[in-house]
Short mmCIF file of C-alpha atoms and ligand atoms in Angstrom, two decimals:
data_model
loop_
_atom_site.label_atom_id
_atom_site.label_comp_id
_atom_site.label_asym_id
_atom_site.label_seq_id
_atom_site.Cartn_x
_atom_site.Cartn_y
_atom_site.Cartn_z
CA UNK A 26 -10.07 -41.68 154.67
CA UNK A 27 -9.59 -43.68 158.21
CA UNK A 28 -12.27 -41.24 159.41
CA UNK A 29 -15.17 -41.89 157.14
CA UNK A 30 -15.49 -44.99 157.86
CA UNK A 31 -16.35 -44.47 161.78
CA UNK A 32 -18.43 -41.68 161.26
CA UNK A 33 -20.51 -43.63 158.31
CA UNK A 34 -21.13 -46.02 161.04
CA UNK A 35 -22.21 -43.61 163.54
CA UNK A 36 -24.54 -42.27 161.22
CA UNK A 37 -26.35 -45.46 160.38
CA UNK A 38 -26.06 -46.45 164.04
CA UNK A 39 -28.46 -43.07 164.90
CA UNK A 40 -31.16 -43.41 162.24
CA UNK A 41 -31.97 -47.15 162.37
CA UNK A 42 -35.33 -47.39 163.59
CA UNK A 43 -36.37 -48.98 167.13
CA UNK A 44 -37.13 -52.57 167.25
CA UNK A 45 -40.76 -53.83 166.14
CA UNK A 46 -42.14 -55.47 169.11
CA UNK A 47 -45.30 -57.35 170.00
CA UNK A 48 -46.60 -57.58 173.74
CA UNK A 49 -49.13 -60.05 173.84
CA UNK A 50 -51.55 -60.38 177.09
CA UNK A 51 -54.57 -62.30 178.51
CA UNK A 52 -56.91 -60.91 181.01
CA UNK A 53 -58.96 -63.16 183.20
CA UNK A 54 -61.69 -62.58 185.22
CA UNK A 55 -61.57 -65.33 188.29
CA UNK A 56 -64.49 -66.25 189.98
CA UNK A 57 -68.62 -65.95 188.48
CA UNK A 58 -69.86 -62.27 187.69
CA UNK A 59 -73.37 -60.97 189.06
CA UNK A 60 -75.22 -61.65 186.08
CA UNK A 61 -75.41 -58.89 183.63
CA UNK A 62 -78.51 -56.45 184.62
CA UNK A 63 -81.16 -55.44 182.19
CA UNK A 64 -81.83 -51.93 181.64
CA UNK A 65 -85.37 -52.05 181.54
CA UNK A 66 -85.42 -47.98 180.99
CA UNK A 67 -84.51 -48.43 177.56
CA UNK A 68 -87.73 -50.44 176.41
CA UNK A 69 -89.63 -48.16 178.97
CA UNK A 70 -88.14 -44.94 177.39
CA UNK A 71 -90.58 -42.99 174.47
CA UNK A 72 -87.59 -42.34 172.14
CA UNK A 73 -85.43 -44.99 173.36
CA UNK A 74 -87.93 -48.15 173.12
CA UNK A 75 -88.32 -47.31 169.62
CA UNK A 76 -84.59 -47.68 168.53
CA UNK A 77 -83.29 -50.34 171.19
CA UNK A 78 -81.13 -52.59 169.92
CA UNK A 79 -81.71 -56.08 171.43
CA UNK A 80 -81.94 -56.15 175.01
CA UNK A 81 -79.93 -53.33 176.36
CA UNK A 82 -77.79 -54.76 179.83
CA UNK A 83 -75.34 -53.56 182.15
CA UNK A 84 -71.87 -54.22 180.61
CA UNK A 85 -70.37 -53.44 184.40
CA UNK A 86 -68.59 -57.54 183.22
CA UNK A 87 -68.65 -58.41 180.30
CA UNK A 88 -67.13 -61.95 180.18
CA UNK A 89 -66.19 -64.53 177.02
CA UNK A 90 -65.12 -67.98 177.42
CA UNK A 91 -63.00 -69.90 180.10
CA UNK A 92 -63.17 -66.09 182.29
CA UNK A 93 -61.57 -63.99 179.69
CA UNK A 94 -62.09 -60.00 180.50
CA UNK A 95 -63.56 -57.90 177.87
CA UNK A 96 -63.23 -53.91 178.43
CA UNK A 97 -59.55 -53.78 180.40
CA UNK A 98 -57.30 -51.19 179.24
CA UNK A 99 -53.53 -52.83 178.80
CA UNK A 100 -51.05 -50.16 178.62
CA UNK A 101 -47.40 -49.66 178.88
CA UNK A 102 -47.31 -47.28 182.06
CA UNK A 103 -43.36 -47.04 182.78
CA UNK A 104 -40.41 -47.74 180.59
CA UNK A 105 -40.70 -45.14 178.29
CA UNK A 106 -39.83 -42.21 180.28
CA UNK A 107 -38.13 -39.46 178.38
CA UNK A 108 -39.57 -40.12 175.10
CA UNK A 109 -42.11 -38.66 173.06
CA UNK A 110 -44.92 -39.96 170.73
CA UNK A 111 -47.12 -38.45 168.17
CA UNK A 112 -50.28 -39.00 168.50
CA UNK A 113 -52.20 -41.77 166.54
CA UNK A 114 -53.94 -40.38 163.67
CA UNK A 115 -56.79 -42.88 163.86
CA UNK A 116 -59.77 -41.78 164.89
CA UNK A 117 -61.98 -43.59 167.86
CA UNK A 118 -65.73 -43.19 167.40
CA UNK A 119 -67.93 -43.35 170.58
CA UNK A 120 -71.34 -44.01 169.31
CA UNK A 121 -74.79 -43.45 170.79
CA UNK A 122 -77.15 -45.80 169.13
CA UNK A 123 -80.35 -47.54 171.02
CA UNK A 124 -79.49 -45.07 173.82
CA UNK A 125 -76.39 -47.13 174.73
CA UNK A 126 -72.50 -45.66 173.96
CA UNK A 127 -70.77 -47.88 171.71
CA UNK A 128 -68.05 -48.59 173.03
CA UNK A 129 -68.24 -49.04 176.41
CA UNK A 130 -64.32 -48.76 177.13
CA UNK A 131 -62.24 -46.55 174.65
CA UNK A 132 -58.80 -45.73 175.14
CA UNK A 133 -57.19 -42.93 172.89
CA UNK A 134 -53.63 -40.98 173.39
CA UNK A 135 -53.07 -37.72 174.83
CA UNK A 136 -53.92 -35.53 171.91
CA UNK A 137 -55.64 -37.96 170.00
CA UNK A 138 -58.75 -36.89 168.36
CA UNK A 139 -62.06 -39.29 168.63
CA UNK A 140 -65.70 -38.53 167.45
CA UNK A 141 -69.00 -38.41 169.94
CA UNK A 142 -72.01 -39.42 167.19
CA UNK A 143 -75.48 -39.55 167.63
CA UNK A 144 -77.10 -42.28 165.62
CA UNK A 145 -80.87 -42.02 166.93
CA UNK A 146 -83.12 -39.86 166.12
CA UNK A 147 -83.57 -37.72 168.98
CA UNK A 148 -81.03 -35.81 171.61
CA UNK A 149 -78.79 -37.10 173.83
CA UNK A 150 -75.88 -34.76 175.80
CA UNK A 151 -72.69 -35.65 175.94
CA UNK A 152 -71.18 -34.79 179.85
CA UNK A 153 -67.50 -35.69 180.44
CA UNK A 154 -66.59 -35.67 183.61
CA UNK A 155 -62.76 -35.79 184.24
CA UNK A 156 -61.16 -35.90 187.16
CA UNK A 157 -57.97 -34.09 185.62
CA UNK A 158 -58.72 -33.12 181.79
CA UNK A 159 -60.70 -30.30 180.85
CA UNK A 160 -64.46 -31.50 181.56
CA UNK A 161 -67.40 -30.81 178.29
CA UNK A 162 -71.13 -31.03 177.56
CA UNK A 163 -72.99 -30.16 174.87
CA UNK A 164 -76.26 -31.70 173.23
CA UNK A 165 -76.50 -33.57 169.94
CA UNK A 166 -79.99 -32.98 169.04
CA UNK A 167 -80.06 -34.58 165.54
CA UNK A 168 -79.61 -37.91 164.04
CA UNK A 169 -76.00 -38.35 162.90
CA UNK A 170 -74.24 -35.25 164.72
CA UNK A 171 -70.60 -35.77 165.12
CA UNK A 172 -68.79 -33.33 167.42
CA UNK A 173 -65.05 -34.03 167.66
CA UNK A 174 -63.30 -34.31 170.93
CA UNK A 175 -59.89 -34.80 172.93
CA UNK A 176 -57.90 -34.98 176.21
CA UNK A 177 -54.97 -33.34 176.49
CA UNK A 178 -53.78 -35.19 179.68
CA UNK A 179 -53.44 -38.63 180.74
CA UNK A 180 -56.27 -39.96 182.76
CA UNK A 181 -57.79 -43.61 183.26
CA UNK A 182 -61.58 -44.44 182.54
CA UNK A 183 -63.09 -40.66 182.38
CA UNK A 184 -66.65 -41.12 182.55
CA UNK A 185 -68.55 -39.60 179.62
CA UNK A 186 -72.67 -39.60 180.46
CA UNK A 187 -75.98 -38.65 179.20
CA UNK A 188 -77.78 -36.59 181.04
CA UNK A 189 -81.45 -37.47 179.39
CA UNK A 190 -81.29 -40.98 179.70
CA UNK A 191 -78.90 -41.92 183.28
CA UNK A 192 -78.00 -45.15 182.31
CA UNK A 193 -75.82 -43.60 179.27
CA UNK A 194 -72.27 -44.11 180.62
CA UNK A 195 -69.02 -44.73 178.61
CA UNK A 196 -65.37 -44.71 180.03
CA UNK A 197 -62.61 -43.26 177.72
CA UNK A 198 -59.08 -44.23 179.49
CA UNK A 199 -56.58 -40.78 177.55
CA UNK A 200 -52.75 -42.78 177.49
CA UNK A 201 -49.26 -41.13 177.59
CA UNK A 202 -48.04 -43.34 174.89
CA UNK A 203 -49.86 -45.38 171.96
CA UNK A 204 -49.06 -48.48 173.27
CA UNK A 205 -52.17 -49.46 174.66
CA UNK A 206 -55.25 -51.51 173.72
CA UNK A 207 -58.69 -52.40 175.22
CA UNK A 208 -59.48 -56.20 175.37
CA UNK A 209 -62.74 -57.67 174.03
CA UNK A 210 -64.72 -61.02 174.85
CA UNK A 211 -61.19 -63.03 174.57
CA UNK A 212 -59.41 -61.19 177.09
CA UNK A 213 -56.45 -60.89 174.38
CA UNK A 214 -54.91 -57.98 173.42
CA UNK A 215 -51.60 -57.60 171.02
CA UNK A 216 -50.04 -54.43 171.75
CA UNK A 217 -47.05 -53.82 168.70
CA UNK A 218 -45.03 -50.99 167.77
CA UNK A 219 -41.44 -49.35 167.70
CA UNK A 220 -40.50 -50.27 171.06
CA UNK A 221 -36.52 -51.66 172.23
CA UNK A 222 -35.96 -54.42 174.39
CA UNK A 223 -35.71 -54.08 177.79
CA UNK A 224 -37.92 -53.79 180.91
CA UNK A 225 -41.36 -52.06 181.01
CA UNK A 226 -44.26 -51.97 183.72
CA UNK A 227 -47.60 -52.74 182.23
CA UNK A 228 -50.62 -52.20 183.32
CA UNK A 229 -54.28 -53.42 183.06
CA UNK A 230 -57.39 -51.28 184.05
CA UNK A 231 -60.99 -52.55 184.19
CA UNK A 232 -63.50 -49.91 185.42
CA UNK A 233 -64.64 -52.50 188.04
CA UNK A 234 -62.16 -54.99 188.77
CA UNK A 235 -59.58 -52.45 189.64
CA UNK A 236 -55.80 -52.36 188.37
CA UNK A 237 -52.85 -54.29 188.45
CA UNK A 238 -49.35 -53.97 187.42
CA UNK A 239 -46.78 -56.78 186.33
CA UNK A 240 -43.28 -56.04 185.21
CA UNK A 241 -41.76 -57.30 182.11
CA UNK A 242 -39.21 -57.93 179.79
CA UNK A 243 -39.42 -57.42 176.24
CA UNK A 244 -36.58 -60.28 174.36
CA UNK A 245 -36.01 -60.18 171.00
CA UNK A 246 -39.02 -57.51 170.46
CA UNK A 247 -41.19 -60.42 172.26
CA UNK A 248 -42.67 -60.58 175.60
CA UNK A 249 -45.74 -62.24 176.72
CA UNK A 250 -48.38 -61.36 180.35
CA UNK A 251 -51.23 -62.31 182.04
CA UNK A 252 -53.60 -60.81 184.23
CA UNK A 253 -56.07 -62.17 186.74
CA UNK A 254 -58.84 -60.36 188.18
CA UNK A 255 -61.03 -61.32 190.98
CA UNK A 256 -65.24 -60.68 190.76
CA UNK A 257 -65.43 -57.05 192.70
CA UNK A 258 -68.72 -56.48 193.94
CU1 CU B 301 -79.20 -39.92 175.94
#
């Protein structure tokens, strides 16, 4: 009987599950943006005048209050080497609507699945443009075609583009693991999941701005980061 009790123990000690932890960060742009650009070839376009949604402008910054950096990628890119994650079974859309993508920065998993659509009334292609990943491009020549799509490798901001109408361009950032998300006009992103304490390199990526690293420590399945950016012409 003096055995069972270690071996119990060992068992339990295998199959509890990792820690539930939340990395919270802030991205900051420093300094004052070139003021958003208007895309005048939208109103100008035929199709694309008829179905523009507001006033269509560049979205190379897109800035909320007090600085904060919408469209940066925050991702765990070391401390989970050796391990393996399932891809999330959400599914990403990347709409084309007022011939503009929506969004402008996606992020997915290696061998997560995300939908292209076409929500106007008239073709757009679809040309990816990986450096790494396998490259497509195929037309969606009818109002609400979905054709799904994924990368199979990890690769930061891969430039998806529209052929018809140049100023189409969306970034899709493919991650190793699913902790990762993309920040919006607060600059805040919460990042939570199975992960243990310990130390982990994360990383932010803006398509502009550039990328920088900061190591940290995740206590008691909390750790908190900030990034600054300076204004890249
Ligand atoms: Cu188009």
């Amino acid at each position: 009987m003096k055995t069972l009790v270690p071996i119990a123990a060992t068992v339990i000690a295998t199959s509890l599950p990792l820690s539930a932890a939340e990395i919270n960060a802030k991205v900051t742009l420093k300094g004052t943006p070139p003021p958003a650009a208007v895309i005048a070839a939208v109103k100008a376009d035929a199709n694309c005048g008829k179905v523009a949604v507001g006033e269509a402008k560049s979205r190379v910054y897109v800035v909320g209050a007090n600085g904060a950096l919408a469209n940066t990628v925050v991702y765990i890119k070391k401390g989970l080497e050796g391990k393996t994650f399932p891809a999330p079974t959400t599914k990403p859309e990347i709409d084309q609507k007022g011939c503009m993508y929506y969004p402008y920065v996606a992020a997915v998993m290696v061998g997560q699945k995300f939908d292209v659509k076409n929500s106007d009334p008239f073709m757009h292609n679809v040309n990816a443009t990986p450096k790494v990943n396998k490259g497509f491009n195929f037309a969606q020549a009818s109002q609400g075609q979905v054709n799904e799509k994924m990368f199979d490798k990890p690769e930061l901001g891969v430039r998806l583009a529209c052929n018809v109408h140049p100023w189409m361009i969306t970034y899709v950032s493919v991650l190793e693991n699913p902790f990762f998300a993309v920040t919006d006009e607060t600059g805040a992103i919460s990042i939570k999941g199975d992960l243990p304490d310990g130390k982990y390199t994360i990383e932010a990526f803006h398509q502009k701005a550039g990328t920088q690293v900061q190591e940290i420590e995740v206590r008691d399945g909390k750790a908190t980061v900030d990034f600054t950016f300076d204004v890249k012409s």
